[in-house]
Amino acid sequence: MAIVGAGSIGLAIAWRIARFGAEVVVYDPAPGSGASRVAAGMLAAVTEAQFGEEALLPFMAESADAWPGFARELEQASGHHVGFRDAPTLLVGLEDADRAEIDRQAALYRSTDRNVQPLGGRASRKIEPLLSHRTRGGVLVPDDRAVDPRAVHAALLAAAEKAGARIRTEHVDDLGALDADKIVLATGCGSARFGLPIRPVRGTVLRLRAGDGQPVPAATVRGYVQGHPVYIVTRDSGEIVIGATSDERGFDRTIGTAGAVHDLLRWSIELIPEIAEYHLEEVTVGFRPTAPDNLPLIGPVDDRTIAATGHYRHGIALIPATAACVADLATGQGDGFPKAFDPLRFKESE
Ligand SMILES: Cc1cc2nc3c(=O)[nH]c(=O)nc-3n(C[C@H](O)[C@H](O)[C@H](O)COP(=O)(O)OP(=O)(O)OC[C@H]3O[C@@H](n4cnc5c(N)ncnc54)[C@H](O)[C@@H]3O)c2cc1C
């Protein structure tokens, strides 16, 4: 079995297949250099829901429910912590119009049948005292948790290798040259080379750190600030991640990053003024692998090749569900995959 791409998706599949006892070789010239090292790590089955992407909701819910057990198992298998944080997500609006936007989306959130609790401004600040006094309230989502994607990637690499997967730091140009019965394409934004309709959607993320004794948000805080979305994710390590911008400039990592840093700091500090006191450690620009309809490409491409790509904003959240589905397909233990994610769906409509 060959897996092309050692991001979090490719490695999670490799780990799972290697545990079935199959021989697995993973190809990647730079494992962990893709979107998996940029992501904030929100496992947000509710607060990532978007109108028009409803087909994603059951898979997001399945994966979110699998995450606590998956994290435990991965930590045991690898000996690494993965930074799973069982803290809720608080989505709030700074002004009345921001709160109205959350109320509009709450109809979609409630359709997920997950725990979504409306909150006023005062109740929000009681849960997260660092919120600005201007906060107008929003919703509390107890089961939208978070992990540390860099820690997850390191753990997956260790677990996959311990299970017997071999990692070859090689770029793959020609799938025909690979000596394998089955090939899994987990190439993220590199997938277009293999004929899959994936484009990069750029995002900038900031990493900050609070000083000793400085208060940090306990919840994952997401907000709308004068119409602009922003999120703040706290890690147990003391790292604070602020994200994320979203634009399309091909693979350019430089144009407009000054404005991105300015915007993310301005919006997050309006929401949580204490952030101005933290140390800014890192600015990272990454690319979300995205299909024309924003849904993943998961399933057979031909008799030999299976796609596991196009995870867009959700590739960390969707690790457990994708790995289970693709490992079953690759080993012949199952032939099911969500039809909305069929990698051939765009070809059929041509
Ligand atoms: C700013 C930002 C914030 C995000 N926040 C979140 C979040 O909070 N929650 C969430 O769930 N998701 C989030 N995401 C999305 C998530 O990061 C991605 O969906 C996920 O990392 C995709 O994982 P992957 O393994 O498919 O791709 P990648 O991590 O990009 O890995 C692909 C790998 O394939 C390799 N590769 C490519 N082409 C070839 C080739 N020809 N031969 C060999 N190897 C090849 C690359 O070197 C790379 O290592 C975010 C993304 C960004 C950019």
CSV table of C-alpha atoms and ligand atoms in Angstrom, one decimal:
chain,number,residue,atom,x,y,z
A,1,MET,CA,0.0,0.0,0.0
A,2,ALA,CA,1.4,3.4,-0.9
A,3,ILE,CA,0.2,6.7,0.7
A,4,VAL,CA,1.3,9.9,-1.0
A,5,GLY,CA,1.4,12.7,1.5
A,6,ALA,CA,2.5,12.7,5.2
A,7,GLY,CA,0.2,15.4,6.5
A,8,SER,CA,-2.1,14.5,9.3
A,9,ILE,CA,-4.6,12.9,6.9
A,10,GLY,CA,-2.0,10.6,5.2
A,11,LEU,CA,-0.4,9.6,8.5
A,12,ALA,CA,-3.7,8.8,10.2
A,13,ILE,CA,-4.6,6.6,7.3
A,14,ALA,CA,-1.1,5.0,7.3
A,15,TRP,CA,-1.3,4.3,11.1
A,16,ARG,CA,-4.7,2.7,10.8
A,17,ILE,CA,-3.8,0.5,7.8
A,18,ALA,CA,-0.4,-0.5,9.3
A,19,ARG,CA,-2.3,-1.7,12.4
A,20,PHE,CA,-4.4,-4.0,10.2
A,21,GLY,CA,-1.0,-5.6,9.4
A,22,ALA,CA,-0.7,-4.4,5.8
A,23,GLU,CA,2.6,-3.2,4.4
A,24,VAL,CA,2.5,0.6,4.1
A,25,VAL,CA,5.0,3.1,2.6
A,26,VAL,CA,4.3,6.8,2.9
A,27,TYR,CA,5.9,9.2,0.5
A,28,ASP,CA,6.5,12.9,1.3
A,29,PRO,CA,9.6,15.1,0.8
A,30,ALA,CA,8.7,17.2,3.8
A,31,PRO,CA,6.3,15.4,6.2
A,32,GLY,CA,4.2,17.9,8.3
A,33,SER,CA,5.2,21.0,6.2
A,34,GLY,CA,1.7,21.5,4.8
A,35,ALA,CA,-1.6,22.8,6.3
A,36,SER,CA,-1.4,20.5,9.2
A,37,ARG,CA,1.3,22.6,10.9
A,38,VAL,CA,-0.6,25.8,10.4
A,39,ALA,CA,-4.1,24.8,11.6
A,40,ALA,CA,-5.5,26.1,14.9
A,41,GLY,CA,-6.9,22.7,15.7
A,42,MET,CA,-10.6,23.5,16.4
A,43,LEU,CA,-12.8,20.4,16.3
A,44,ALA,CA,-15.8,22.4,15.5
A,45,ALA,CA,-18.7,20.3,14.3
A,46,VAL,CA,-21.1,23.1,15.2
A,47,THR,CA,-19.4,26.5,14.9
A,48,GLU,CA,-17.8,25.6,11.6
A,49,ALA,CA,-21.2,24.7,10.0
A,50,GLN,CA,-21.9,26.9,6.9
A,51,PHE,CA,-25.1,27.3,4.9
A,52,GLY,CA,-24.6,25.4,1.6
A,53,GLU,CA,-22.2,22.8,3.2
A,54,GLU,CA,-24.9,20.8,5.1
A,55,ALA,CA,-23.6,17.5,3.5
A,56,LEU,CA,-20.5,17.9,5.7
A,57,LEU,CA,-22.4,18.0,9.0
A,58,PRO,CA,-22.9,14.2,9.7
A,59,PHE,CA,-19.2,13.5,8.9
A,60,MET,CA,-18.1,16.4,11.1
A,61,ALA,CA,-20.3,15.1,14.0
A,62,GLU,CA,-19.1,11.5,13.6
A,63,SER,CA,-15.5,12.7,13.7
A,64,ALA,CA,-16.0,15.1,16.6
A,65,ASP,CA,-17.5,12.2,18.6
A,66,ALA,CA,-14.6,10.0,17.7
A,67,TRP,CA,-11.9,12.5,18.7
A,68,PRO,CA,-11.7,11.9,22.5
A,69,GLY,CA,-11.1,8.1,22.0
A,70,PHE,CA,-8.9,8.7,19.0
A,71,ALA,CA,-6.7,11.1,21.1
A,72,ARG,CA,-6.4,8.6,23.9
A,73,GLU,CA,-5.5,5.8,21.6
A,74,LEU,CA,-3.0,7.9,19.7
A,75,GLU,CA,-1.3,9.1,22.9
A,76,GLN,CA,-1.0,5.5,24.1
A,77,ALA,CA,0.3,4.2,20.7
A,78,SER,CA,2.8,7.1,20.2
A,79,GLY,CA,3.9,8.1,23.7
A,80,HIS,CA,3.2,11.8,22.7
A,81,HIS,CA,0.6,14.2,24.1
A,82,VAL,CA,-1.7,15.6,21.4
A,83,GLY,CA,-3.0,18.6,23.3
A,84,PHE,CA,-6.7,17.5,23.3
A,85,ARG,CA,-8.5,20.2,25.3
A,86,ASP,CA,-12.0,19.4,26.6
A,87,ALA,CA,-13.0,23.1,26.8
A,88,PRO,CA,-16.1,24.5,25.2
A,89,THR,CA,-16.4,27.0,22.4
A,90,LEU,CA,-18.0,30.4,23.0
A,91,LEU,CA,-19.1,32.2,19.9
A,92,VAL,CA,-20.0,35.8,20.6
A,93,GLY,CA,-20.8,39.0,18.8
A,94,LEU,CA,-19.2,42.3,19.8
A,95,GLU,CA,-22.0,44.6,18.5
A,96,ASP,CA,-25.7,44.1,17.9
A,97,ALA,CA,-25.2,43.4,14.2
A,98,ASP,CA,-22.6,40.8,15.1
A,99,ARG,CA,-25.0,39.2,17.5
A,100,ALA,CA,-27.7,39.2,14.8
A,101,GLU,CA,-25.3,37.3,12.5
A,102,ILE,CA,-24.8,34.6,15.1
A,103,ASP,CA,-28.6,34.3,15.7
A,104,ARG,CA,-29.0,33.8,11.9
A,105,GLN,CA,-26.4,31.0,11.9
A,106,ALA,CA,-27.8,29.5,15.1
A,107,ALA,CA,-30.7,28.0,13.1
A,108,LEU,CA,-28.1,25.9,11.2
A,109,TYR,CA,-26.2,25.1,14.4
A,110,ARG,CA,-29.4,23.8,16.0
A,111,SER,CA,-30.1,21.5,13.0
A,112,THR,CA,-27.0,19.5,13.9
A,113,ASP,CA,-28.9,18.2,17.0
A,114,ARG,CA,-25.8,19.0,19.1
A,115,ASN,CA,-25.6,20.9,22.3
A,116,VAL,CA,-26.0,24.6,21.5
A,117,GLN,CA,-26.9,27.1,24.3
A,118,PRO,CA,-27.9,30.7,23.6
A,119,LEU,CA,-26.2,33.2,25.9
A,120,GLY,CA,-26.6,36.9,26.7
A,121,GLY,CA,-23.6,39.2,27.1
A,122,ARG,CA,-23.4,39.0,30.9
A,123,ALA,CA,-23.7,35.1,30.9
A,124,SER,CA,-20.9,35.0,28.2
A,125,ARG,CA,-18.6,37.1,30.4
A,126,LYS,CA,-19.4,34.9,33.4
A,127,ILE,CA,-18.1,31.9,31.4
A,128,GLU,CA,-15.2,33.8,30.0
A,129,PRO,CA,-14.3,36.8,32.2
A,130,LEU,CA,-11.6,38.1,29.8
A,131,LEU,CA,-14.3,39.0,27.2
A,132,SER,CA,-14.8,42.7,26.5
A,133,HIS,CA,-17.6,44.4,28.4
A,134,ARG,CA,-19.0,45.3,25.0
A,135,THR,CA,-19.7,41.7,24.1
A,136,ARG,CA,-23.4,41.1,23.1
A,137,GLY,CA,-23.5,37.4,23.8
A,138,GLY,CA,-24.0,34.5,21.4
A,139,VAL,CA,-23.9,30.7,21.9
A,140,LEU,CA,-22.0,28.2,24.0
A,141,VAL,CA,-21.1,24.9,22.3
A,142,PRO,CA,-19.7,22.5,24.9
A,143,ASP,CA,-18.6,19.8,22.4
A,144,ASP,CA,-16.6,22.0,20.0
A,145,ARG,CA,-13.2,21.2,21.5
A,146,ALA,CA,-9.6,21.6,20.2
A,147,VAL,CA,-6.3,19.8,19.8
A,148,ASP,CA,-2.8,20.9,19.0
A,149,PRO,CA,-2.3,20.0,15.3
A,150,ARG,CA,1.5,20.0,15.5
A,151,ALA,CA,1.5,17.7,18.4
A,152,VAL,CA,-1.1,15.5,16.7
A,153,HIS,CA,1.2,15.3,13.6
A,154,ALA,CA,4.2,14.3,15.6
A,155,ALA,CA,2.2,11.7,17.4
A,156,LEU,CA,0.8,10.3,14.2
A,157,LEU,CA,4.3,10.0,12.7
A,158,ALA,CA,5.5,8.1,15.7
A,159,ALA,CA,2.4,5.9,15.9
A,160,ALA,CA,2.5,5.1,12.2
A,161,GLU,CA,6.2,4.2,12.3
A,162,LYS,CA,5.7,2.1,15.4
A,163,ALA,CA,2.9,0.2,13.7
A,164,GLY,CA,5.3,-0.6,10.9
A,165,ALA,CA,4.7,2.1,8.2
A,166,ARG,CA,7.8,3.2,6.4
A,167,ILE,CA,8.3,6.9,5.6
A,168,ARG,CA,10.2,7.8,2.4
A,169,THR,CA,11.1,11.5,2.1
A,170,GLU,CA,10.5,11.5,-1.7
A,171,HIS,CA,8.3,13.6,-3.9
A,172,VAL,CA,5.9,11.5,-6.1
A,173,ASP,CA,5.5,12.7,-9.7
A,174,ASP,CA,4.2,9.5,-11.4
A,175,LEU,CA,1.7,7.2,-9.6
A,176,GLY,CA,2.4,4.6,-12.2
A,177,ALA,CA,5.9,4.2,-11.0
A,178,LEU,CA,4.8,3.2,-7.4
A,179,ASP,CA,5.1,-0.4,-6.6
A,180,ALA,CA,1.8,-0.8,-4.8
A,181,ASP,CA,-1.6,-2.5,-5.2
A,182,LYS,CA,-3.4,0.5,-3.7
A,183,ILE,CA,-2.5,4.1,-3.6
A,184,VAL,CA,-4.0,6.7,-1.2
A,185,LEU,CA,-3.7,10.3,-2.4
A,186,ALA,CA,-3.4,12.5,0.7
A,187,THR,CA,-1.5,15.3,-1.0
A,188,GLY,CA,-3.5,18.3,0.3
A,189,CYS,CA,-2.8,21.3,-1.9
A,190,GLY,CA,-0.5,19.2,-4.0
A,191,SER,CA,-3.5,17.2,-5.3
A,192,ALA,CA,-4.0,19.2,-8.5
A,193,ARG,CA,-0.9,17.5,-10.0
A,194,PHE,CA,-2.8,14.2,-10.0
A,195,GLY,CA,-5.9,15.7,-11.8
A,196,LEU,CA,-8.0,16.4,-8.7
A,197,PRO,CA,-9.8,19.8,-8.6
A,198,ILE,CA,-8.1,21.2,-5.5
A,199,ARG,CA,-7.1,24.9,-5.1
A,200,PRO,CA,-5.3,26.6,-2.2
A,201,VAL,CA,-7.3,28.9,0.1
A,202,ARG,CA,-4.8,31.0,2.0
A,203,GLY,CA,-5.0,31.6,5.8
A,204,THR,CA,-2.8,33.5,8.2
A,205,VAL,CA,-2.6,32.4,11.9
A,206,LEU,CA,-0.8,34.1,14.8
A,207,ARG,CA,0.8,32.3,17.8
A,208,LEU,CA,1.2,34.2,21.0
A,209,ARG,CA,2.2,33.4,24.6
A,210,ALA,CA,1.0,34.8,27.9
A,211,GLY,CA,3.6,35.8,30.5
A,212,ASP,CA,3.8,34.0,33.9
A,213,GLY,CA,0.7,34.7,35.8
A,214,GLN,CA,-1.1,36.4,33.0
A,215,PRO,CA,-4.7,35.3,32.5
A,216,VAL,CA,-5.6,33.3,29.4
A,217,PRO,CA,-9.0,32.4,27.9
A,218,ALA,CA,-10.3,29.1,29.3
A,219,ALA,CA,-12.8,28.5,26.5
A,220,THR,CA,-12.1,28.6,22.7
A,221,VAL,CA,-13.5,32.0,21.9
A,222,ARG,CA,-14.9,32.7,18.4
A,223,GLY,CA,-16.3,36.1,17.6
A,224,TYR,CA,-17.7,38.5,15.1
A,225,VAL,CA,-16.2,41.9,15.4
A,226,GLN,CA,-17.9,44.5,13.2
A,227,GLY,CA,-18.7,41.7,10.8
A,228,HIS,CA,-15.3,40.1,10.8
A,229,PRO,CA,-14.8,36.5,12.1
A,230,VAL,CA,-11.9,35.8,14.4
A,231,TYR,CA,-11.0,32.9,16.8
A,232,ILE,CA,-8.8,32.5,19.8
A,233,VAL,CA,-7.7,29.0,20.8
A,234,THR,CA,-5.8,28.4,24.1
A,235,ARG,CA,-3.4,25.5,24.5
A,236,ASP,CA,-2.5,23.8,27.8
A,237,SER,CA,1.1,24.7,26.9
A,238,GLY,CA,0.3,28.4,27.3
A,239,GLU,CA,0.3,29.0,23.5
A,240,ILE,CA,-2.6,31.2,22.2
A,241,VAL,CA,-3.6,30.8,18.5
A,242,ILE,CA,-5.4,33.6,16.8
A,243,GLY,CA,-6.9,33.0,13.3
A,244,ALA,CA,-7.6,33.2,10.6
A,245,THR,CA,-7.7,35.2,7.4
A,246,SER,CA,-9.1,33.6,4.2
A,247,ASP,CA,-8.2,34.7,0.7
A,248,GLU,CA,-7.1,33.3,-2.6
A,249,ARG,CA,-3.7,34.3,-4.0
A,250,GLY,CA,-2.4,31.0,-5.3
A,251,PHE,CA,0.6,29.9,-3.3
A,252,ASP,CA,1.9,33.4,-2.4
A,253,ARG,CA,2.9,33.6,1.3
A,254,THR,CA,3.9,37.2,1.4
A,255,ILE,CA,1.4,39.7,-0.2
A,256,GLY,CA,-0.8,41.3,2.3
A,257,THR,CA,0.5,39.5,5.4
A,258,ALA,CA,1.1,42.9,7.2
A,259,GLY,CA,-2.6,43.7,6.9
A,260,ALA,CA,-3.6,40.1,8.0
A,261,VAL,CA,-1.5,40.5,11.2
A,262,HIS,CA,-3.0,43.9,11.8
A,263,ASP,CA,-6.6,42.7,11.3
A,264,LEU,CA,-6.3,39.6,13.4
A,265,LEU,CA,-4.7,41.5,16.3
A,266,ARG,CA,-7.3,44.3,16.1
A,267,TRP,CA,-10.3,42.0,16.0
A,268,SER,CA,-9.0,39.7,18.7
A,269,ILE,CA,-8.0,42.5,21.1
A,270,GLU,CA,-11.4,44.2,20.7
A,271,LEU,CA,-12.9,40.9,21.8
A,272,ILE,CA,-10.3,40.1,24.5
A,273,PRO,CA,-8.4,43.2,25.5
A,274,GLU,CA,-5.9,41.2,27.6
A,275,ILE,CA,-4.4,39.8,24.3
A,276,ALA,CA,-2.6,43.1,23.8
A,277,GLU,CA,-0.4,42.1,26.8
A,278,TYR,CA,0.8,38.8,25.3
A,279,HIS,CA,4.0,38.1,23.4
A,280,LEU,CA,3.6,37.6,19.6
A,281,GLU,CA,5.8,34.5,18.8
A,282,GLU,CA,4.9,33.5,15.3
A,283,VAL,CA,3.1,34.5,12.1
A,284,THR,CA,2.3,31.5,9.8
A,285,VAL,CA,0.7,31.5,6.4
A,286,GLY,CA,-0.8,28.2,5.1
A,287,PHE,CA,-3.1,26.9,2.4
A,288,ARG,CA,-6.4,25.0,2.9
A,289,PRO,CA,-6.8,22.3,0.2
A,290,THR,CA,-10.2,23.1,-1.2
A,291,ALA,CA,-12.6,21.6,-3.8
A,292,PRO,CA,-15.0,23.7,-5.9
A,293,ASP,CA,-17.9,23.0,-3.5
A,294,ASN,CA,-15.7,23.2,-0.3
A,295,LEU,CA,-16.5,19.5,0.5
A,296,PRO,CA,-13.7,16.9,0.8
A,297,LEU,CA,-12.7,14.4,-2.0
A,298,ILE,CA,-12.9,11.0,-0.3
A,299,GLY,CA,-13.3,7.8,-2.2
A,300,PRO,CA,-12.0,5.8,-5.2
A,301,VAL,CA,-10.6,7.6,-8.2
A,302,ASP,CA,-10.0,4.4,-10.1
A,303,ASP,CA,-9.4,0.7,-9.3
A,304,ARG,CA,-6.0,1.4,-7.7
A,305,THR,CA,-6.3,5.0,-6.4
A,306,ILE,CA,-8.3,6.4,-3.5
A,307,ALA,CA,-8.5,10.2,-2.8
A,308,ALA,CA,-8.3,11.6,0.8
A,309,THR,CA,-8.0,15.3,0.2
A,310,GLY,CA,-9.8,18.6,-0.1
A,311,HIS,CA,-10.4,18.9,3.7
A,312,TYR,CA,-10.4,22.7,3.4
A,313,ARG,CA,-11.0,24.2,6.9
A,314,HIS,CA,-11.7,20.9,8.6
A,315,GLY,CA,-8.8,18.6,8.0
A,316,ILE,CA,-7.9,18.3,11.7
A,317,ALA,CA,-11.5,17.8,12.8
A,318,LEU,CA,-12.0,15.2,10.2
A,319,ILE,CA,-8.9,13.0,10.9
A,320,PRO,CA,-10.6,10.2,12.7
A,321,ALA,CA,-13.6,9.8,10.4
A,322,THR,CA,-11.4,10.1,7.2
A,323,ALA,CA,-8.9,7.6,8.5
A,324,ALA,CA,-11.5,5.1,9.4
A,325,CYS,CA,-13.4,5.4,6.0
A,326,VAL,CA,-10.3,5.4,3.8
A,327,ALA,CA,-8.5,2.6,5.7
A,328,ASP,CA,-11.6,0.4,5.2
A,329,LEU,CA,-11.7,1.2,1.5
A,330,ALA,CA,-8.0,0.6,1.0
A,331,THR,CA,-8.0,-2.8,2.8
A,332,GLY,CA,-11.3,-4.0,1.4
A,333,GLN,CA,-12.9,-4.1,4.8
A,334,GLY,CA,-15.6,-1.7,3.6
A,335,ASP,CA,-16.8,0.0,0.4
A,336,GLY,CA,-18.8,2.9,1.9
A,337,PHE,CA,-17.9,6.5,1.7
A,338,PRO,CA,-20.2,9.6,1.8
A,339,LYS,CA,-21.4,10.1,-1.8
A,340,ALA,CA,-21.3,13.9,-1.4
A,341,PHE,CA,-17.5,13.5,-1.2
A,342,ASP,CA,-17.2,11.3,-4.3
A,343,PRO,CA,-13.9,12.5,-5.9
A,344,LEU,CA,-15.4,12.0,-9.4
A,345,ARG,CA,-18.5,14.2,-8.8
A,346,PHE,CA,-17.2,17.1,-10.8
A,347,LYS,CA,-16.3,14.9,-13.8
A,348,GLU,CA,-19.8,13.4,-13.9
A,349,SER,CA,-21.4,16.8,-14.2
A,350,GLU,CA,-19.1,17.9,-17.1
B,1,LIG,C1,-4.9,29.0,8.6
B,1,LIG,C2,-5.5,27.7,8.7
B,1,LIG,C3,-6.2,27.3,9.8
B,1,LIG,C4,-6.8,26.0,10.0
B,1,LIG,N1,-7.5,25.7,11.1
B,1,LIG,C5,-8.1,24.5,11.2
B,1,LIG,C6,-8.8,24.1,12.4
B,1,LIG,O1,-8.9,24.9,13.3
B,1,LIG,N2,-9.4,22.9,12.4
B,1,LIG,C7,-9.4,22.0,11.3
B,1,LIG,O2,-10.0,21.0,11.4
B,1,LIG,N3,-8.7,22.4,10.2
B,1,LIG,C8,-8.1,23.6,10.1
B,1,LIG,N4,-7.4,23.9,9.0
B,1,LIG,C9,-7.4,23.0,7.8
B,1,LIG,C10,-6.4,21.9,8.0
B,1,LIG,O3,-5.1,22.4,8.3
B,1,LIG,C11,-6.3,21.1,6.7
B,1,LIG,O4,-7.5,20.7,6.2
B,1,LIG,C12,-5.5,19.8,6.9
B,1,LIG,O5,-4.3,20.1,7.6
B,1,LIG,C13,-5.2,19.0,5.7
B,1,LIG,O6,-4.4,18.0,6.0
B,1,LIG,P1,-3.7,17.1,4.8
B,1,LIG,O7,-2.9,16.1,5.5
B,1,LIG,O8,-4.7,16.7,3.8
B,1,LIG,O9,-2.8,18.2,4.1
B,1,LIG,P2,-1.3,18.7,4.5
B,1,LIG,O10,-1.2,18.9,5.9
B,1,LIG,O11,-1.2,20.0,3.6
B,1,LIG,O12,-0.3,17.6,4.0
B,1,LIG,C14,-0.2,17.3,2.6
B,1,LIG,C15,1.2,16.7,2.5
B,1,LIG,O13,1.3,16.1,1.1
B,1,LIG,C16,2.6,16.3,0.7
B,1,LIG,N5,2.6,16.2,-0.8
B,1,LIG,C17,2.0,17.1,-1.6
B,1,LIG,N6,2.2,16.7,-2.9
B,1,LIG,C18,3.1,15.6,-2.8
B,1,LIG,C19,3.7,14.8,-3.8
B,1,LIG,N7,3.5,15.0,-5.1
B,1,LIG,N8,4.5,13.7,-3.4
B,1,LIG,C20,4.7,13.5,-2.0
B,1,LIG,N9,4.1,14.3,-1.1
B,1,LIG,C21,3.3,15.3,-1.5
B,1,LIG,C22,3.0,17.7,1.3
B,1,LIG,O14,4.4,17.8,1.4
B,1,LIG,C23,2.3,17.7,2.6
B,1,LIG,O15,3.2,17.3,3.7
B,1,LIG,C24,-6.7,25.1,8.9
B,1,LIG,C25,-6.0,25.5,7.8
B,1,LIG,C26,-5.3,26.7,7.7
B,1,LIG,C27,-4.5,27.0,6.5
